[in-house]
mmCIF file of C-alpha atoms in Angstrom:
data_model
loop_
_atom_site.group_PDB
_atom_site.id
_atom_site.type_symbol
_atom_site.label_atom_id
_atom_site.label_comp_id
_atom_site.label_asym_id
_atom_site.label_seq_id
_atom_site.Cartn_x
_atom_site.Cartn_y
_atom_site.Cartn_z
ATOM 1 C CA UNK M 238 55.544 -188.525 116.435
ATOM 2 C CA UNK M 239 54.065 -187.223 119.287
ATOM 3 C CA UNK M 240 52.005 -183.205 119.340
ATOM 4 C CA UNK M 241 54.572 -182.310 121.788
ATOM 5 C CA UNK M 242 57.632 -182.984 119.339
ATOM 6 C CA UNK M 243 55.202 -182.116 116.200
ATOM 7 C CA UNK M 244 54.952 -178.320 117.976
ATOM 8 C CA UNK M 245 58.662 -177.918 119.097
ATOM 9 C CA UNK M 246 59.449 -179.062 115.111
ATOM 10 C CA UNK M 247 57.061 -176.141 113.798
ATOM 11 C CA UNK M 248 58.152 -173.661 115.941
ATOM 12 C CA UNK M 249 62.294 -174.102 115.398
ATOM 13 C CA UNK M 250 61.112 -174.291 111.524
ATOM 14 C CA UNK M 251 59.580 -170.839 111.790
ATOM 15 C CA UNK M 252 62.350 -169.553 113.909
ATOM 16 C CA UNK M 253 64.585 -170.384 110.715
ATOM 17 C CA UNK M 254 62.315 -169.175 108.120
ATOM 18 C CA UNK M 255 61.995 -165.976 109.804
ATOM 19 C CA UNK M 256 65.938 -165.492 110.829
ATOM 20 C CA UNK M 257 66.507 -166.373 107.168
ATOM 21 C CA UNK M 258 63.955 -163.817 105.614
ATOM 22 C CA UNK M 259 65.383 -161.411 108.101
ATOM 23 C CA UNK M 260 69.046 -161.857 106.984
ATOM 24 C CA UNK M 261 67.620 -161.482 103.052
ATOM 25 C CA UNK M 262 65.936 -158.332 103.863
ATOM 26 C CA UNK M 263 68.218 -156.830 105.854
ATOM 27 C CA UNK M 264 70.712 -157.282 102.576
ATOM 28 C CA UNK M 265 69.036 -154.811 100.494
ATOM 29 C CA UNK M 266 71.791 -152.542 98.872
ATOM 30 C CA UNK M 267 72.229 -148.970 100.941
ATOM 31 C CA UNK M 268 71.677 -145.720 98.781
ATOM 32 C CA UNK M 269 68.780 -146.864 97.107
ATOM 33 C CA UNK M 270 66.650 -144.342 98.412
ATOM 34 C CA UNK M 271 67.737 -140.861 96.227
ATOM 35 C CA UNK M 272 65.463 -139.037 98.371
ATOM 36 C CA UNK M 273 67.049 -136.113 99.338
ATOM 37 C CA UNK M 274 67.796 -135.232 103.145
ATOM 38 C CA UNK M 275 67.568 -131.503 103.725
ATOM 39 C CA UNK M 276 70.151 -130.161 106.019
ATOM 40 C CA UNK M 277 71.656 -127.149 107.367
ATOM 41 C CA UNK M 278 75.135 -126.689 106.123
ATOM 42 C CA UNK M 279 77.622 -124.468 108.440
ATOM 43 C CA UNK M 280 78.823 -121.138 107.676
ATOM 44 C CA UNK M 281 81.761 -121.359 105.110
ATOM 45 C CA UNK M 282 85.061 -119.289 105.332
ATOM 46 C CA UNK M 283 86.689 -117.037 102.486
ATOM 47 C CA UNK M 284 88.105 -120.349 100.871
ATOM 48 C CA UNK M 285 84.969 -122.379 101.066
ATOM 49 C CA UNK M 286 85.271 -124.791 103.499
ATOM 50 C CA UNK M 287 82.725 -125.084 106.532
ATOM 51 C CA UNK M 288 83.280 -123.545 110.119
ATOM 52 C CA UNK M 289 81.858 -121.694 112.897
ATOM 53 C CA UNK M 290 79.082 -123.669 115.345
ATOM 54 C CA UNK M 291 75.444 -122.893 115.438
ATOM 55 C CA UNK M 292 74.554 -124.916 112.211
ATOM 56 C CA UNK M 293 74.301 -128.573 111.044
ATOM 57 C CA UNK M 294 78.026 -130.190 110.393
ATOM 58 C CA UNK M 295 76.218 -132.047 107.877
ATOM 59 C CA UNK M 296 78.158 -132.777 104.546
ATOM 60 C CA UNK M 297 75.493 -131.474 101.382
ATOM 61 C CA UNK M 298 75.884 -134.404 99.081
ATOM 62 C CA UNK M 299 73.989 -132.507 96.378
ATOM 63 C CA UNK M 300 75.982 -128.835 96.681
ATOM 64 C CA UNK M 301 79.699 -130.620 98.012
ATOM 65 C CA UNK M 302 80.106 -134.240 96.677
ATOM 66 C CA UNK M 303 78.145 -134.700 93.598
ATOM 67 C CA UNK M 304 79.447 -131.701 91.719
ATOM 68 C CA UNK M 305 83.530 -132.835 92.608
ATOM 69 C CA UNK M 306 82.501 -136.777 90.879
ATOM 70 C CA UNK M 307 80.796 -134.984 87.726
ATOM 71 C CA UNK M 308 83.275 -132.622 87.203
ATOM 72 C CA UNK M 309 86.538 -134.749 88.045
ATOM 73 C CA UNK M 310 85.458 -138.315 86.768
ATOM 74 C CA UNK M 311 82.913 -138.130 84.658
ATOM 75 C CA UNK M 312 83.027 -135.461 82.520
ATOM 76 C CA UNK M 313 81.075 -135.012 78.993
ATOM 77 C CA UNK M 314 84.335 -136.705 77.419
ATOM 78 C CA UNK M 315 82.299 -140.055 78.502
ATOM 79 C CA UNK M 316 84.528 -140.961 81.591
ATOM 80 C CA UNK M 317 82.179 -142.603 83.718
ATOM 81 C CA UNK M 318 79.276 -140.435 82.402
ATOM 82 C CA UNK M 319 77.784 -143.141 80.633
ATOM 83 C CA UNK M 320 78.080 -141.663 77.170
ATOM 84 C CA UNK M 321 80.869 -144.303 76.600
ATOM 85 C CA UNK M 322 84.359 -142.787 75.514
ATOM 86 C CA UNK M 323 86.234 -143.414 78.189
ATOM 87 C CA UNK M 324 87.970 -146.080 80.414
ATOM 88 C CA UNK M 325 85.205 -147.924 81.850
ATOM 89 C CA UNK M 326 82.432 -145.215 80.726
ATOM 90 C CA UNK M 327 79.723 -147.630 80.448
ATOM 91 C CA UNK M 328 80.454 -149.694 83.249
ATOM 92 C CA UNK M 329 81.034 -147.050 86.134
ATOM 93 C CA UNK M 330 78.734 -144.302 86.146
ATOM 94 C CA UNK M 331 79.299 -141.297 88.688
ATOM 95 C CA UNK M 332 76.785 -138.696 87.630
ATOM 96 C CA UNK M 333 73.793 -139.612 90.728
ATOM 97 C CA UNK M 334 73.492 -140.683 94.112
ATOM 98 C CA UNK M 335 72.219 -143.945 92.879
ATOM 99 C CA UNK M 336 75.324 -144.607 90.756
ATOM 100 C CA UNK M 337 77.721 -143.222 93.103
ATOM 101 C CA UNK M 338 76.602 -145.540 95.603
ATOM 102 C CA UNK M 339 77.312 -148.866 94.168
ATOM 103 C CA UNK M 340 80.905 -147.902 95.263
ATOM 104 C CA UNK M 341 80.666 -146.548 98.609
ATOM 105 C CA UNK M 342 80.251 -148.061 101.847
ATOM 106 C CA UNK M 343 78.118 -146.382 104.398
ATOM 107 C CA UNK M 344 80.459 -145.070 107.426
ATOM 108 C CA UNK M 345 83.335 -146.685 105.897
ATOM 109 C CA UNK M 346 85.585 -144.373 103.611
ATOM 110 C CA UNK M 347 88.574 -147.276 103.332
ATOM 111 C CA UNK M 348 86.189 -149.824 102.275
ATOM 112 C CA UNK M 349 84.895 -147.605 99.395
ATOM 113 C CA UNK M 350 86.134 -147.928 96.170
ATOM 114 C CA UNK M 351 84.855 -144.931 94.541
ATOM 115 C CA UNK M 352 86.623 -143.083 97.047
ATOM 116 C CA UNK M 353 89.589 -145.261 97.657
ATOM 117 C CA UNK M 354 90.385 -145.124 94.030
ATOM 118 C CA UNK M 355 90.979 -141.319 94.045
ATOM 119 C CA UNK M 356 94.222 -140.268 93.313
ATOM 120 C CA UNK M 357 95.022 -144.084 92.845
ATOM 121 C CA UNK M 358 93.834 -144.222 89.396
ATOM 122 C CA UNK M 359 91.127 -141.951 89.228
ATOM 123 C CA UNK M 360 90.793 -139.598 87.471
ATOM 124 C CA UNK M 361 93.585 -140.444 85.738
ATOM 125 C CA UNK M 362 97.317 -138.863 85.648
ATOM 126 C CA UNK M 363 97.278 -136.540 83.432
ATOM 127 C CA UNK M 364 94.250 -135.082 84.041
ATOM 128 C CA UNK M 365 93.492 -132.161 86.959
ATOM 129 C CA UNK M 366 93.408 -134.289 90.123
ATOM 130 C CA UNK M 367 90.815 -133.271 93.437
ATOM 131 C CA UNK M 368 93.100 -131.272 96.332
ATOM 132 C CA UNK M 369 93.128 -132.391 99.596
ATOM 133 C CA UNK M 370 90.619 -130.567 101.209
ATOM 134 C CA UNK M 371 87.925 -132.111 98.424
ATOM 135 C CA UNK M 372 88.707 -135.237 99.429
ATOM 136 C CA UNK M 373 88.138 -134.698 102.973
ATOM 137 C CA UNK M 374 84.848 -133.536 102.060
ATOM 138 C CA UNK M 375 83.892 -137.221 100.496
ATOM 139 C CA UNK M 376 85.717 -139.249 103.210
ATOM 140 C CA UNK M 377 83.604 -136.858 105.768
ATOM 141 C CA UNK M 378 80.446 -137.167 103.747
ATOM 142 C CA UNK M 379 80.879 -141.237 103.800
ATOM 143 C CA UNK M 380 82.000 -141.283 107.482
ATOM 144 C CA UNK M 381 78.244 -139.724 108.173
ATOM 145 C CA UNK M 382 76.479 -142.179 106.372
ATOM 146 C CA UNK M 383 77.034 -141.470 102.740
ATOM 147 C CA UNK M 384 72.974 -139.908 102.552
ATOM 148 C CA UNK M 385 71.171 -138.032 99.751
ATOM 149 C CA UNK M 386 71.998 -134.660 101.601
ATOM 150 C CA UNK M 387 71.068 -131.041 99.650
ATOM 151 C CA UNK M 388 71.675 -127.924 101.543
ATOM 152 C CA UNK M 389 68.800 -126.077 102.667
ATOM 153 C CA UNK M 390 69.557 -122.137 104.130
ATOM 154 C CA UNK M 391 71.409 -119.583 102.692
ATOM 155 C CA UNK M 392 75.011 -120.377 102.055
ATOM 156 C CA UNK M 393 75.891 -118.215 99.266
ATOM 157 C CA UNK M 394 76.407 -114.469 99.068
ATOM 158 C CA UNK M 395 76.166 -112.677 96.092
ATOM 159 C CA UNK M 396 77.949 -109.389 97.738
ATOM 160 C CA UNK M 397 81.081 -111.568 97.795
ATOM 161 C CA UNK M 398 82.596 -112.264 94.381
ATOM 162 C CA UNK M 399 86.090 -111.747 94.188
ATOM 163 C CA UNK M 400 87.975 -114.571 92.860
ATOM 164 C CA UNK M 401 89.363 -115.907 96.347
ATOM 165 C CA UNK M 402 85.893 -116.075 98.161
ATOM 166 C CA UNK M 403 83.912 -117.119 95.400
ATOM 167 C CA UNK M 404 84.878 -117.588 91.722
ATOM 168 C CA UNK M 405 88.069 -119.999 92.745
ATOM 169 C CA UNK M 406 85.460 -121.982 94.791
ATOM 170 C CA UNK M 407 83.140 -122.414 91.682
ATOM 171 C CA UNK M 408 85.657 -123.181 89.661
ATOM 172 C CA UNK M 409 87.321 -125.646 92.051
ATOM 173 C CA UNK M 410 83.891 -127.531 92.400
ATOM 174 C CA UNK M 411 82.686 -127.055 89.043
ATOM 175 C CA UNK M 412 84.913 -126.667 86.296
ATOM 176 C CA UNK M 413 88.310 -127.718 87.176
ATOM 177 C CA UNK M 414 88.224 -131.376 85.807
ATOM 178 C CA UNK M 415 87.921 -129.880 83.006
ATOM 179 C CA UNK M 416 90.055 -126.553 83.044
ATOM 180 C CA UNK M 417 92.317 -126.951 85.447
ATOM 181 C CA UNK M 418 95.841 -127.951 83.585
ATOM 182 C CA UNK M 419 96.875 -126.336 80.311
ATOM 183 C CA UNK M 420 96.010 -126.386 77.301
ATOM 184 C CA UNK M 421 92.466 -127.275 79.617
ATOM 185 C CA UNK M 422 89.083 -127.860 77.518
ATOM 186 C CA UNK M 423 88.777 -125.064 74.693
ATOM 187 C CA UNK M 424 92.020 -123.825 76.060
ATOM 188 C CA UNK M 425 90.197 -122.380 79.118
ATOM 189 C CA UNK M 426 92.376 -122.478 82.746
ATOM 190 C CA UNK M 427 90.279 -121.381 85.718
ATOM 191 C CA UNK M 428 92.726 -122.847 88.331
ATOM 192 C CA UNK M 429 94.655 -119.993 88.916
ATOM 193 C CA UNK M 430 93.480 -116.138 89.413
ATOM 194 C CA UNK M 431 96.161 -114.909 86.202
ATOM 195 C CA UNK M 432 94.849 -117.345 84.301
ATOM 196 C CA UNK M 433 91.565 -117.775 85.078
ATOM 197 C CA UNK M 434 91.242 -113.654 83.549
ATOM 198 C CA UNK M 435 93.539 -114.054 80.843
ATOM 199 C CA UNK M 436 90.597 -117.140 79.789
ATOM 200 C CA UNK M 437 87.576 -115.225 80.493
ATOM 201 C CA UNK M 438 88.717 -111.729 78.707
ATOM 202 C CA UNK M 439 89.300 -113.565 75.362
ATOM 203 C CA UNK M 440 85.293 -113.708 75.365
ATOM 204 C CA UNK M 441 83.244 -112.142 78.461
ATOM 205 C CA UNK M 442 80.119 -112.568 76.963
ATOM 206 C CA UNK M 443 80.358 -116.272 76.185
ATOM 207 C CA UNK M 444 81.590 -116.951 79.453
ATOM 208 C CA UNK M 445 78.291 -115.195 80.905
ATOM 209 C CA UNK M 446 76.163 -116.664 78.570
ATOM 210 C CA UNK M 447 77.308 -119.935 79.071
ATOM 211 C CA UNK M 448 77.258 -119.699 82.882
ATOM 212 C CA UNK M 449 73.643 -118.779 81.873
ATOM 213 C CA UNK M 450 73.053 -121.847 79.835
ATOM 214 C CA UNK M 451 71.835 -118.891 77.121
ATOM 215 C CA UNK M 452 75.003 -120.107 74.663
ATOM 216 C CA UNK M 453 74.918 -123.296 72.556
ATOM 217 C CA UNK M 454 74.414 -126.768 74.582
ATOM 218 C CA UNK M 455 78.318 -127.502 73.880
ATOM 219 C CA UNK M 456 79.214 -124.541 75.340
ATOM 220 C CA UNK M 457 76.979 -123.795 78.313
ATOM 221 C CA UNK M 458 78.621 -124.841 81.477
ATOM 222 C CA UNK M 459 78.981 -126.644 83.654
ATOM 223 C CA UNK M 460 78.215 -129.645 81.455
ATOM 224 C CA UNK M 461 76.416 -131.625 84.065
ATOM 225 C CA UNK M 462 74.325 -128.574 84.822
ATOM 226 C CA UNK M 463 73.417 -125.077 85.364
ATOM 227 C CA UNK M 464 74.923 -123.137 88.621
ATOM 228 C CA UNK M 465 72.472 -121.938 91.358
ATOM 229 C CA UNK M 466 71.203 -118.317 90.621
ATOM 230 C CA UNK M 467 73.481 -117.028 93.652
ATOM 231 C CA UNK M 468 76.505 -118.436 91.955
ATOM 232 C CA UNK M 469 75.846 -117.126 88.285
ATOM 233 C CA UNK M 470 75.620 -113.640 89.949
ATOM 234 C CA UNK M 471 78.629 -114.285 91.969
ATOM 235 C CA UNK M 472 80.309 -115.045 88.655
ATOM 236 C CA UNK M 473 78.740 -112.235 86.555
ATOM 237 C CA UNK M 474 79.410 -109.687 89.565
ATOM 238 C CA UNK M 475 83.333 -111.005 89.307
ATOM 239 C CA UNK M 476 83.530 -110.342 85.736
ATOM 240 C CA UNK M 477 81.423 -106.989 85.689
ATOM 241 C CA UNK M 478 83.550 -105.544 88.420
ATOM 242 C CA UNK M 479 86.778 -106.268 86.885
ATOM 243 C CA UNK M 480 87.685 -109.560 88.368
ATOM 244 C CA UNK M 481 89.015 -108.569 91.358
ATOM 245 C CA UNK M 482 91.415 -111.183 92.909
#
């Protein structure tokens, strides 16, 4: 064999070695990084969803997506919390980025199981289901990449805290998985303003001490953890003032 076909033999093989490694490489699973992204969320309207120009139209994974897959699929019952307990507990786990992402698809909200699934099995029937405008919130927040975004700014105001501009908003994030449909967990319904008081005046100060995480761990909530500080005072300020609707 001649150096001239010896060289052109070398080169093509490294050509394929490095195509090939490239390929490999460029296989490595998306949303391994759980770095969070700071970004600047957009002002939010009396019912909580985003609006107005001048600020990031980013979706905040941390504050927006995380809480509605904790609260709605894998709640301390062991659905998907990996306690174990519930349909597929210990194989699907929806309580981090990491986990979360093992479903999702970057960009790609139909190709995404843990999103297509919603309201197609998950969570299931008889159980309180996401609304609409949650949902649009994860098919957004996958349409812009599906990344490790946590809010950064003020977004929260403790001067509003009746139940329409704040404490339904909570809830709806939060705590309806759990208490959404009667009898709800520990016969608590927050869904609905009537309700919602008729739940909280049985016992005021448990609901502020578990909003505090100062009651017993069973009954502090939100299960997968404690509210921001702006949010307990939101809550307190509702309660203290009379729950005003």
């Amino acid at each position: 064999m001649n150096r001239k076909c010896m060289k052109t033999k070398i080169i093509s093989a490294l050509i394929v070695f490095v195509t090939v490694y490239s390929c490999k490489h460029a296989m490595v699973p998306i949303g391994t990084d759980t770095t969070p992204i700071p970004v600047t969320p957009p002002p939010t309207d009396s019912t909580g969803n985003s609006g107005g120009s001048g600020s990031s139209d980013s979706v905040c994974f941390q504050s927006q997506v995380l809480p509605l897959y904790q609260t709605y699929c894998s709640r301390n019952s062991g659905c998907h919390s990996g306690n174990g307990g519930g349909d597929d507990g210990d194989d699907v786990v929806l309580t981090t980025y990491f986990n979360i992402m093992k479903g999702i698809s970057p960009g790609l909200p139909q190709a995404s199981r843990y999103f297509t699934i919603i309201g197609h099995g998950m969570p299931p029937r008889k159980e309180p289901a996401m609304t609409q405008d949650q949902l649009n919130i994860i098919q957004k927040w996958i349409s812009q990449g599906a990344l490790n975004t946590v809010c950064t700014g003020g977004t929260c105001d403790t001067s509003k805290y009746t139940y329409t501009n704040a404490a339904s908003v909570i809830f709806a994030t939060y705590c309806n998985g759990c208490h959404g449909n009667a009898p709800g967990s520990g016969n608590v319904i927050l869904s609905s303003y009537s309700a919602a008081i008729n739940s909280v005046n049985i016992n005021k100060l448990l609901f502020i001490n578990a909003i505090n995480y100062s009651a017993t761990p069973a009954q502090n909530m939100p299960p997968a953890g404690k509210l921001s500080n702006c949010q307990i005072q939101q809550l307190t300020n509702w309660v203290n003032k009379g729950m005003p609707q």
